[in-house]
mmCIF file of C-alpha atoms in Angstrom:
data_model
loop_
_atom_site.group_PDB
_atom_site.id
_atom_site.type_symbol
_atom_site.label_atom_id
_atom_site.label_comp_id
_atom_site.label_asym_id
_atom_site.label_seq_id
_atom_site.Cartn_x
_atom_site.Cartn_y
_atom_site.Cartn_z
ATOM 1 C CA UNK A 852 -225.010 -134.504 155.316
ATOM 2 C CA UNK A 853 -227.620 -135.140 158.007
ATOM 3 C CA UNK A 854 -227.549 -138.169 160.300
ATOM 4 C CA UNK A 855 -230.215 -139.139 162.830
ATOM 5 C CA UNK A 856 -229.240 -140.935 166.035
ATOM 6 C CA UNK A 857 -231.906 -143.425 167.119
ATOM 7 C CA UNK A 858 -232.182 -145.869 170.012
ATOM 8 C CA UNK A 859 -229.727 -144.179 172.385
ATOM 9 C CA UNK A 860 -230.855 -144.286 176.016
ATOM 10 C CA UNK A 861 -229.634 -142.621 179.189
ATOM 11 C CA UNK A 862 -227.162 -145.477 179.653
ATOM 12 C CA UNK A 863 -225.658 -144.613 176.266
ATOM 13 C CA UNK A 864 -224.794 -141.023 177.156
ATOM 14 C CA UNK A 865 -221.030 -141.586 176.904
ATOM 15 C CA UNK A 866 -221.357 -143.278 173.528
ATOM 16 C CA UNK A 867 -223.802 -140.651 172.253
ATOM 17 C CA UNK A 868 -221.514 -137.793 173.260
ATOM 18 C CA UNK A 869 -218.586 -139.458 171.521
ATOM 19 C CA UNK A 870 -220.504 -140.087 168.301
ATOM 20 C CA UNK A 871 -222.035 -136.599 168.152
ATOM 21 C CA UNK A 872 -218.687 -134.876 168.742
ATOM 22 C CA UNK A 873 -216.937 -136.937 166.064
ATOM 23 C CA UNK A 874 -219.619 -136.250 163.459
ATOM 24 C CA UNK A 875 -220.146 -132.582 164.276
ATOM 25 C CA UNK A 876 -216.366 -131.968 164.140
ATOM 26 C CA UNK A 877 -216.563 -133.175 160.537
ATOM 27 C CA UNK A 878 -219.476 -130.823 159.798
ATOM 28 C CA UNK A 879 -221.986 -133.677 159.676
ATOM 29 C CA UNK A 880 -225.250 -132.442 161.171
ATOM 30 C CA UNK A 881 -226.752 -134.778 163.792
ATOM 31 C CA UNK A 882 -230.270 -135.015 165.172
ATOM 32 C CA UNK A 883 -231.711 -137.157 167.952
ATOM 33 C CA UNK A 884 -234.612 -139.317 166.779
ATOM 34 C CA UNK A 885 -237.175 -140.785 169.182
ATOM 35 C CA UNK A 886 -240.841 -141.745 169.415
ATOM 36 C CA UNK A 887 -241.906 -138.087 169.397
ATOM 37 C CA UNK A 888 -240.364 -137.348 165.984
ATOM 38 C CA UNK A 889 -240.354 -140.564 163.895
ATOM 39 C CA UNK A 890 -240.754 -138.552 160.699
ATOM 40 C CA UNK A 891 -237.058 -137.671 161.006
ATOM 41 C CA UNK A 892 -236.301 -141.112 159.509
ATOM 42 C CA UNK A 893 -237.546 -139.873 156.130
ATOM 43 C CA UNK A 894 -235.790 -136.503 156.178
ATOM 44 C CA UNK A 895 -232.152 -137.429 156.896
ATOM 45 C CA UNK A 896 -229.448 -139.136 154.833
ATOM 46 C CA UNK A 897 -228.706 -141.903 157.323
ATOM 47 C CA UNK A 898 -229.743 -143.278 160.712
ATOM 48 C CA UNK A 899 -227.183 -144.530 163.249
ATOM 49 C CA UNK A 900 -228.449 -147.181 165.665
ATOM 50 C CA UNK A 901 -226.499 -148.614 168.663
ATOM 51 C CA UNK A 902 -226.896 -152.078 170.150
ATOM 52 C CA UNK A 903 -225.631 -154.228 167.292
ATOM 53 C CA UNK A 904 -228.033 -156.565 165.514
ATOM 54 C CA UNK A 905 -230.637 -156.361 168.266
ATOM 55 C CA UNK A 906 -230.624 -152.577 168.010
ATOM 56 C CA UNK A 907 -231.281 -152.778 164.263
ATOM 57 C CA UNK A 908 -234.148 -155.246 164.734
ATOM 58 C CA UNK A 909 -235.705 -153.021 167.393
ATOM 59 C CA UNK A 910 -235.407 -149.989 165.132
ATOM 60 C CA UNK A 911 -237.246 -151.657 162.266
ATOM 61 C CA UNK A 912 -239.928 -152.952 164.641
ATOM 62 C CA UNK A 913 -240.752 -149.367 165.543
ATOM 63 C CA UNK A 914 -240.396 -147.919 162.042
ATOM 64 C CA UNK A 915 -243.335 -148.565 159.739
ATOM 65 C CA UNK A 916 -242.624 -145.717 157.287
ATOM 66 C CA UNK A 917 -239.948 -145.314 154.644
ATOM 67 C CA UNK A 918 -236.619 -144.819 156.424
ATOM 68 C CA UNK A 919 -233.212 -143.510 155.470
ATOM 69 C CA UNK A 920 -230.596 -146.300 155.350
ATOM 70 C CA UNK A 921 -229.475 -147.578 158.738
ATOM 71 C CA UNK A 922 -225.935 -148.133 159.986
ATOM 72 C CA UNK A 923 -225.738 -150.321 163.086
ATOM 73 C CA UNK A 924 -223.108 -149.730 165.755
ATOM 74 C CA UNK A 925 -221.384 -152.248 168.009
ATOM 75 C CA UNK A 926 -219.426 -151.545 171.170
ATOM 76 C CA UNK A 927 -216.630 -153.914 170.154
ATOM 77 C CA UNK A 928 -214.541 -154.890 167.160
ATOM 78 C CA UNK A 929 -216.956 -157.564 165.968
ATOM 79 C CA UNK A 930 -219.422 -156.920 163.142
ATOM 80 C CA UNK A 931 -222.274 -159.381 163.673
ATOM 81 C CA UNK A 932 -224.670 -160.176 160.863
ATOM 82 C CA UNK A 933 -226.482 -156.861 160.413
ATOM 83 C CA UNK A 934 -224.529 -154.178 162.259
ATOM 84 C CA UNK A 935 -221.438 -152.919 160.486
ATOM 85 C CA UNK A 936 -219.336 -150.688 162.679
ATOM 86 C CA UNK A 937 -217.544 -150.580 166.029
ATOM 87 C CA UNK A 938 -218.628 -147.365 167.724
ATOM 88 C CA UNK A 939 -214.923 -146.534 168.161
ATOM 89 C CA UNK A 940 -214.534 -146.659 164.381
ATOM 90 C CA UNK A 941 -216.772 -143.673 163.625
ATOM 91 C CA UNK A 942 -213.739 -141.415 163.225
ATOM 92 C CA UNK A 943 -212.278 -143.763 160.584
ATOM 93 C CA UNK A 944 -215.306 -143.739 158.304
ATOM 94 C CA UNK A 945 -216.694 -140.226 158.720
ATOM 95 C CA UNK A 946 -215.155 -139.042 155.429
ATOM 96 C CA UNK A 947 -216.619 -142.075 153.619
ATOM 97 C CA UNK A 948 -220.026 -141.173 154.988
ATOM 98 C CA UNK A 949 -219.702 -137.562 153.828
ATOM 99 C CA UNK A 950 -218.592 -138.599 150.316
ATOM 100 C CA UNK A 951 -221.230 -141.320 149.973
ATOM 101 C CA UNK A 952 -218.601 -144.056 149.751
ATOM 102 C CA UNK A 953 -220.877 -146.851 150.913
ATOM 103 C CA UNK A 954 -223.544 -149.139 149.531
ATOM 104 C CA UNK A 955 -227.167 -149.617 150.529
ATOM 105 C CA UNK A 956 -228.850 -152.989 150.447
ATOM 106 C CA UNK A 957 -232.530 -153.705 150.944
ATOM 107 C CA UNK A 958 -233.883 -156.564 153.037
ATOM 108 C CA UNK A 959 -237.501 -157.628 152.947
ATOM 109 C CA UNK A 960 -239.678 -157.125 156.012
ATOM 110 C CA UNK A 961 -242.963 -158.779 156.953
ATOM 111 C CA UNK A 962 -246.095 -156.898 157.931
ATOM 112 C CA UNK A 963 -247.893 -158.772 160.722
ATOM 113 C CA UNK A 964 -251.493 -158.898 161.917
ATOM 114 C CA UNK A 965 -252.632 -160.784 165.005
ATOM 115 C CA UNK A 966 -256.368 -161.442 165.266
ATOM 116 C CA UNK A 967 -256.906 -158.782 162.554
ATOM 117 C CA UNK A 968 -254.936 -156.158 164.511
ATOM 118 C CA UNK A 969 -251.816 -154.771 162.853
ATOM 119 C CA UNK A 970 -248.696 -154.958 165.023
ATOM 120 C CA UNK A 971 -245.035 -154.104 164.496
ATOM 121 C CA UNK A 972 -243.276 -155.482 161.384
ATOM 122 C CA UNK A 973 -240.394 -157.981 161.545
ATOM 123 C CA UNK A 974 -237.098 -158.269 159.720
ATOM 124 C CA UNK A 975 -236.090 -161.874 160.475
ATOM 125 C CA UNK A 976 -239.105 -163.943 161.406
ATOM 126 C CA UNK A 977 -242.444 -164.238 163.099
ATOM 127 C CA UNK A 978 -243.188 -167.418 165.051
ATOM 128 C CA UNK A 979 -246.206 -168.785 166.865
ATOM 129 C CA UNK A 980 -245.997 -171.251 169.747
ATOM 130 C CA UNK A 981 -247.924 -172.367 172.791
ATOM 131 C CA UNK A 982 -247.092 -170.241 175.833
ATOM 132 C CA UNK A 983 -245.943 -173.433 177.569
ATOM 133 C CA UNK A 984 -243.104 -175.395 175.974
ATOM 134 C CA UNK A 985 -243.658 -178.933 174.660
ATOM 135 C CA UNK A 986 -247.399 -178.312 174.204
ATOM 136 C CA UNK A 987 -248.819 -179.028 170.754
ATOM 137 C CA UNK A 988 -250.573 -176.369 168.720
ATOM 138 C CA UNK A 989 -253.251 -177.350 166.196
ATOM 139 C CA UNK A 990 -253.697 -175.021 163.229
ATOM 140 C CA UNK A 991 -254.347 -174.568 159.515
ATOM 141 C CA UNK A 992 -251.812 -173.028 157.143
ATOM 142 C CA UNK A 993 -253.485 -170.908 154.479
ATOM 143 C CA UNK A 994 -251.736 -169.311 151.477
ATOM 144 C CA UNK A 995 -253.629 -166.709 149.464
ATOM 145 C CA UNK A 996 -256.915 -167.804 151.089
ATOM 146 C CA UNK A 997 -256.383 -171.485 150.203
ATOM 147 C CA UNK A 998 -255.866 -174.153 152.873
ATOM 148 C CA UNK A 999 -252.462 -175.836 152.452
ATOM 149 C CA UNK A 1000 -252.292 -178.109 155.492
ATOM 150 C CA UNK A 1001 -253.878 -178.961 158.815
ATOM 151 C CA UNK A 1002 -251.171 -179.664 161.361
ATOM 152 C CA UNK A 1003 -250.326 -180.463 164.961
ATOM 153 C CA UNK A 1004 -246.859 -179.227 165.889
ATOM 154 C CA UNK A 1005 -244.843 -177.331 168.480
ATOM 155 C CA UNK A 1006 -245.304 -174.205 166.389
ATOM 156 C CA UNK A 1007 -244.720 -172.442 163.078
ATOM 157 C CA UNK A 1008 -241.998 -170.040 161.899
ATOM 158 C CA UNK A 1009 -242.468 -167.637 158.973
ATOM 159 C CA UNK A 1010 -239.150 -166.151 157.858
ATOM 160 C CA UNK A 1011 -237.762 -163.680 155.353
ATOM 161 C CA UNK A 1012 -234.663 -164.588 153.292
ATOM 162 C CA UNK A 1013 -232.344 -162.875 155.796
ATOM 163 C CA UNK A 1014 -234.234 -164.591 158.617
ATOM 164 C CA UNK A 1015 -233.862 -168.009 156.989
ATOM 165 C CA UNK A 1016 -230.419 -168.359 158.606
ATOM 166 C CA UNK A 1017 -231.729 -167.485 162.076
ATOM 167 C CA UNK A 1018 -234.415 -169.385 164.017
ATOM 168 C CA UNK A 1019 -235.872 -171.054 160.908
ATOM 169 C CA UNK A 1020 -232.558 -172.722 160.055
ATOM 170 C CA UNK A 1021 -232.265 -174.100 163.593
ATOM 171 C CA UNK A 1022 -235.706 -175.692 163.126
ATOM 172 C CA UNK A 1023 -234.710 -177.423 159.877
ATOM 173 C CA UNK A 1024 -235.631 -174.741 157.368
ATOM 174 C CA UNK A 1025 -233.691 -174.073 154.139
ATOM 175 C CA UNK A 1026 -231.007 -171.437 153.671
ATOM 176 C CA UNK A 1027 -232.294 -168.737 151.316
ATOM 177 C CA UNK A 1028 -230.060 -166.180 149.621
ATOM 178 C CA UNK A 1029 -231.001 -162.551 150.067
ATOM 179 C CA UNK A 1030 -233.133 -160.857 147.393
ATOM 180 C CA UNK A 1031 -234.794 -164.179 146.518
ATOM 181 C CA UNK A 1032 -238.314 -162.697 146.776
ATOM 182 C CA UNK A 1033 -239.662 -165.581 148.835
ATOM 183 C CA UNK A 1034 -240.961 -166.354 152.325
ATOM 184 C CA UNK A 1035 -240.175 -169.563 154.237
ATOM 185 C CA UNK A 1036 -242.760 -171.407 156.358
ATOM 186 C CA UNK A 1037 -241.422 -174.022 158.793
ATOM 187 C CA UNK A 1038 -243.568 -176.332 160.900
ATOM 188 C CA UNK A 1039 -241.630 -177.090 164.104
ATOM 189 C CA UNK A 1040 -241.661 -180.730 165.247
ATOM 190 C CA UNK A 1041 -244.863 -181.658 163.431
ATOM 191 C CA UNK A 1042 -246.600 -184.957 164.229
ATOM 192 C CA UNK A 1043 -246.839 -185.425 160.448
ATOM 193 C CA UNK A 1044 -243.381 -186.191 159.054
ATOM 194 C CA UNK A 1045 -244.476 -185.074 155.578
ATOM 195 C CA UNK A 1046 -244.604 -181.461 156.767
ATOM 196 C CA UNK A 1047 -241.517 -180.125 155.035
ATOM 197 C CA UNK A 1048 -240.500 -176.439 155.022
ATOM 198 C CA UNK A 1049 -242.488 -174.527 152.431
ATOM 199 C CA UNK A 1050 -241.179 -171.723 150.196
ATOM 200 C CA UNK A 1051 -243.740 -169.301 148.765
ATOM 201 C CA UNK A 1052 -243.636 -166.061 146.813
ATOM 202 C CA UNK A 1053 -243.170 -162.941 148.920
ATOM 203 C CA UNK A 1054 -246.278 -161.565 147.221
ATOM 204 C CA UNK A 1055 -248.332 -164.187 149.070
ATOM 205 C CA UNK A 1056 -250.615 -163.714 152.038
ATOM 206 C CA UNK A 1057 -249.562 -166.303 154.633
ATOM 207 C CA UNK A 1058 -252.044 -167.115 157.405
ATOM 208 C CA UNK A 1059 -252.055 -169.434 160.407
ATOM 209 C CA UNK A 1060 -255.720 -169.846 161.362
ATOM 210 C CA UNK A 1061 -258.057 -171.838 163.612
ATOM 211 C CA UNK A 1062 -255.362 -172.052 166.276
ATOM 212 C CA UNK A 1063 -256.073 -174.290 169.265
ATOM 213 C CA UNK A 1064 -253.924 -175.498 172.144
ATOM 214 C CA UNK A 1065 -254.358 -176.555 175.763
ATOM 215 C CA UNK A 1066 -252.543 -173.322 176.707
ATOM 216 C CA UNK A 1067 -252.831 -169.898 175.138
ATOM 217 C CA UNK A 1068 -250.513 -169.256 172.189
ATOM 218 C CA UNK A 1069 -248.139 -166.382 171.530
ATOM 219 C CA UNK A 1070 -246.709 -164.690 168.460
ATOM 220 C CA UNK A 1071 -242.966 -164.024 168.811
ATOM 221 C CA UNK A 1072 -241.482 -161.199 166.744
ATOM 222 C CA UNK A 1073 -237.812 -161.587 165.818
ATOM 223 C CA UNK A 1074 -237.235 -163.694 168.904
ATOM 224 C CA UNK A 1075 -238.141 -161.045 171.489
ATOM 225 C CA UNK A 1076 -241.509 -159.272 171.529
ATOM 226 C CA UNK A 1077 -244.475 -161.497 172.373
ATOM 227 C CA UNK A 1078 -248.158 -160.947 171.581
ATOM 228 C CA UNK A 1079 -250.992 -163.180 172.752
ATOM 229 C CA UNK A 1080 -253.023 -164.681 169.910
ATOM 230 C CA UNK A 1081 -256.489 -166.229 169.895
ATOM 231 C CA UNK A 1082 -257.253 -167.356 166.367
ATOM 232 C CA UNK A 1083 -255.377 -165.886 163.398
ATOM 233 C CA UNK A 1084 -251.923 -164.727 162.308
ATOM 234 C CA UNK A 1085 -251.487 -162.952 158.955
ATOM 235 C CA UNK A 1086 -248.205 -162.066 157.241
ATOM 236 C CA UNK A 1087 -247.371 -160.386 153.963
ATOM 237 C CA UNK A 1088 -244.532 -158.340 152.480
ATOM 238 C CA UNK A 1089 -244.183 -154.972 154.152
ATOM 239 C CA UNK A 1090 -244.515 -151.929 151.934
ATOM 240 C CA UNK A 1091 -241.107 -150.585 152.984
ATOM 241 C CA UNK A 1092 -238.064 -152.903 153.120
ATOM 242 C CA UNK A 1093 -235.235 -152.394 155.585
ATOM 243 C CA UNK A 1094 -232.438 -150.343 154.017
ATOM 244 C CA UNK A 1095 -229.021 -151.134 155.511
ATOM 245 C CA UNK A 1096 -225.683 -149.408 154.987
ATOM 246 C CA UNK A 1097 -222.792 -151.587 153.800
ATOM 247 C CA UNK A 1098 -219.288 -150.214 154.324
ATOM 248 C CA UNK A 1099 -216.262 -151.035 152.158
ATOM 249 C CA UNK A 1100 -218.099 -153.817 150.337
ATOM 250 C CA UNK A 1101 -217.614 -155.985 153.424
ATOM 251 C CA UNK A 1102 -221.037 -157.636 153.238
ATOM 252 C CA UNK A 1103 -221.217 -161.027 151.567
ATOM 253 C CA UNK A 1104 -224.331 -163.188 151.745
ATOM 254 C CA UNK A 1105 -222.330 -166.364 151.124
ATOM 255 C CA UNK A 1106 -219.804 -165.433 153.846
ATOM 256 C CA UNK A 1107 -222.593 -164.837 156.340
ATOM 257 C CA UNK A 1108 -224.201 -168.163 155.440
ATOM 258 C CA UNK A 1109 -220.873 -169.978 155.764
ATOM 259 C CA UNK A 1110 -220.393 -168.556 159.254
ATOM 260 C CA UNK A 1111 -223.916 -169.461 160.322
ATOM 261 C CA UNK A 1112 -223.694 -173.026 158.980
ATOM 262 C CA UNK A 1113 -220.452 -173.637 160.897
ATOM 263 C CA UNK A 1114 -222.056 -172.096 163.966
ATOM 264 C CA UNK A 1115 -225.084 -174.394 163.646
ATOM 265 C CA UNK A 1116 -222.884 -177.492 163.301
ATOM 266 C CA UNK A 1117 -220.827 -176.607 166.369
ATOM 267 C CA UNK A 1118 -224.000 -175.788 168.282
ATOM 268 C CA UNK A 1119 -225.111 -179.411 168.050
ATOM 269 C CA UNK A 1120 -222.002 -180.527 169.951
ATOM 270 C CA UNK A 1121 -222.200 -177.956 172.738
ATOM 271 C CA UNK A 1122 -223.557 -178.470 176.275
ATOM 272 C CA UNK A 1123 -227.193 -177.359 176.655
ATOM 273 C CA UNK A 1124 -226.225 -174.480 178.952
ATOM 274 C CA UNK A 1125 -223.771 -173.111 176.368
ATOM 275 C CA UNK A 1126 -226.423 -173.373 173.658
ATOM 276 C CA UNK A 1127 -228.869 -171.433 175.807
ATOM 277 C CA UNK A 1128 -226.337 -168.673 176.466
ATOM 278 C CA UNK A 1129 -225.480 -168.393 172.766
ATOM 279 C CA UNK A 1130 -229.130 -168.145 171.769
ATOM 280 C CA UNK A 1131 -229.763 -165.590 174.513
ATOM 281 C CA UNK A 1132 -226.874 -163.417 173.312
ATOM 282 C CA UNK A 1133 -228.001 -163.834 169.707
ATOM 283 C CA UNK A 1134 -231.512 -162.584 170.409
ATOM 284 C CA UNK A 1135 -230.857 -160.157 173.264
ATOM 285 C CA UNK A 1136 -227.484 -158.685 172.313
ATOM 286 C CA UNK A 1137 -224.532 -157.995 174.634
ATOM 287 C CA UNK A 1138 -225.170 -158.802 178.305
ATOM 288 C CA UNK A 1139 -223.403 -158.901 181.648
ATOM 289 C CA UNK A 1140 -223.016 -162.129 183.612
ATOM 290 C CA UNK A 1141 -225.712 -160.887 185.993
ATOM 291 C CA UNK A 1142 -228.043 -160.251 183.044
ATOM 292 C CA UNK A 1143 -227.431 -163.778 181.727
ATOM 293 C CA UNK A 1144 -228.231 -165.316 185.116
ATOM 294 C CA UNK A 1145 -231.487 -163.359 185.261
ATOM 295 C CA UNK A 1146 -232.476 -164.134 181.671
ATOM 296 C CA UNK A 1147 -231.553 -167.829 181.523
ATOM 297 C CA UNK A 1148 -232.226 -168.671 185.213
ATOM 298 C CA UNK A 1149 -229.105 -170.849 185.179
ATOM 299 C CA UNK A 1150 -226.917 -171.068 188.333
ATOM 300 C CA UNK A 1151 -224.016 -168.623 188.538
ATOM 301 C CA UNK A 1152 -221.426 -171.441 188.432
ATOM 302 C CA UNK A 1153 -223.010 -172.909 185.286
ATOM 303 C CA UNK A 1154 -222.965 -169.482 183.625
ATOM 304 C CA UNK A 1155 -219.276 -169.026 184.485
ATOM 305 C CA UNK A 1156 -218.273 -172.458 183.146
ATOM 306 C CA UNK A 1157 -220.338 -172.073 179.976
ATOM 307 C CA UNK A 1158 -218.946 -168.599 179.284
ATOM 308 C CA UNK A 1159 -215.416 -169.933 179.769
ATOM 309 C CA UNK A 1160 -216.158 -172.711 177.249
ATOM 310 C CA UNK A 1161 -217.589 -170.234 174.718
ATOM 311 C CA UNK A 1162 -214.723 -167.776 175.196
ATOM 312 C CA UNK A 1163 -212.164 -170.529 174.590
ATOM 313 C CA UNK A 1164 -214.010 -171.670 171.466
ATOM 314 C CA UNK A 1165 -214.081 -168.136 170.103
ATOM 315 C CA UNK A 1166 -217.875 -167.791 169.949
ATOM 316 C CA UNK A 1167 -218.148 -165.168 172.677
ATOM 317 C CA UNK A 1168 -215.933 -162.242 173.538
ATOM 318 C CA UNK A 1169 -215.570 -160.293 176.783
ATOM 319 C CA UNK A 1170 -215.095 -156.562 176.972
ATOM 320 C CA UNK A 1171 -215.295 -153.693 179.424
ATOM 321 C CA UNK A 1172 -218.535 -151.741 179.239
ATOM 322 C CA UNK A 1173 -218.164 -148.210 177.934
ATOM 323 C CA UNK A 1174 -220.992 -147.206 180.278
ATOM 324 C CA UNK A 1175 -219.473 -148.732 183.437
ATOM 325 C CA UNK A 1176 -215.811 -149.796 183.512
ATOM 326 C CA UNK A 1177 -216.536 -152.115 186.440
ATOM 327 C CA UNK A 1178 -218.834 -154.260 184.306
ATOM 328 C CA UNK A 1179 -217.770 -157.023 181.917
ATOM 329 C CA UNK A 1180 -219.942 -157.431 178.832
ATOM 330 C CA UNK A 1181 -220.318 -160.677 176.889
ATOM 331 C CA UNK A 1182 -221.414 -160.780 173.274
ATOM 332 C CA UNK A 1183 -221.307 -162.998 170.223
ATOM 333 C CA UNK A 1184 -218.031 -162.940 168.344
ATOM 334 C CA UNK A 1185 -219.243 -164.909 165.317
#
């Protein structure tokens, strides 16, 4: 069996050494994959990616070709929504990997063009908003070259089925079961209250065109990468879906949805600072307290109190960093 290791950085040297030793001791050949040899993704049996859910999203942003199935690694005993395995659990599942005792599921991705220029694909969602919050964006929604609506809103989210329980759900979109072969379009805070979320076939070409705003607008890819846009966003089903490894049949779409619905309900009752920290951890992955202060720009005392609240409620867990034992890492527990 051949496994590629992708997304490991210099900070991950301890983790990388541990993973390589465990696999090589079991006669599983490993190979480092990076930007200089992306073709490795097609030639191996599996790709291991660190960084939890965010690591998986980043991997599929950079991978536009057919890829071997991906197994995401966490640095804790939580599983997240996409990643499957605690990095310390590699030794427990190495024989299952060798014998092929796992399942592979496919999740739709979206190919994205901004102003007729192709950019990286997304797994969850692509959104378009004004660069300044609370500024309206005027636009037309076009499906298969036909105008559907003219709207003034805070922005628009276009989501895959797996992305329907992420940002789109928070904005009032529907929950869509995986493998439903649809795309969800959500207008965010439209001035027209008839603008309901729209579900279209995943074979459709979805376009946001004639975009105008008092500030420049940006396309946001899976909640992180941002690209400036002038006039037109185009989305359609990507040629190659994301292939994800499922271990021990422990993936259940209904279980994931149940967890996310409960999370969304509790989120409404939380202090704004706690909500911001949760969303930051959801989109950015595990972070130190210092990282959270830098990212959210909240005062240190507010961060401490909010983290204490989230730890007590069981939504966040604290651990010691494998890279630096002096650092405490905070991540989603849900």
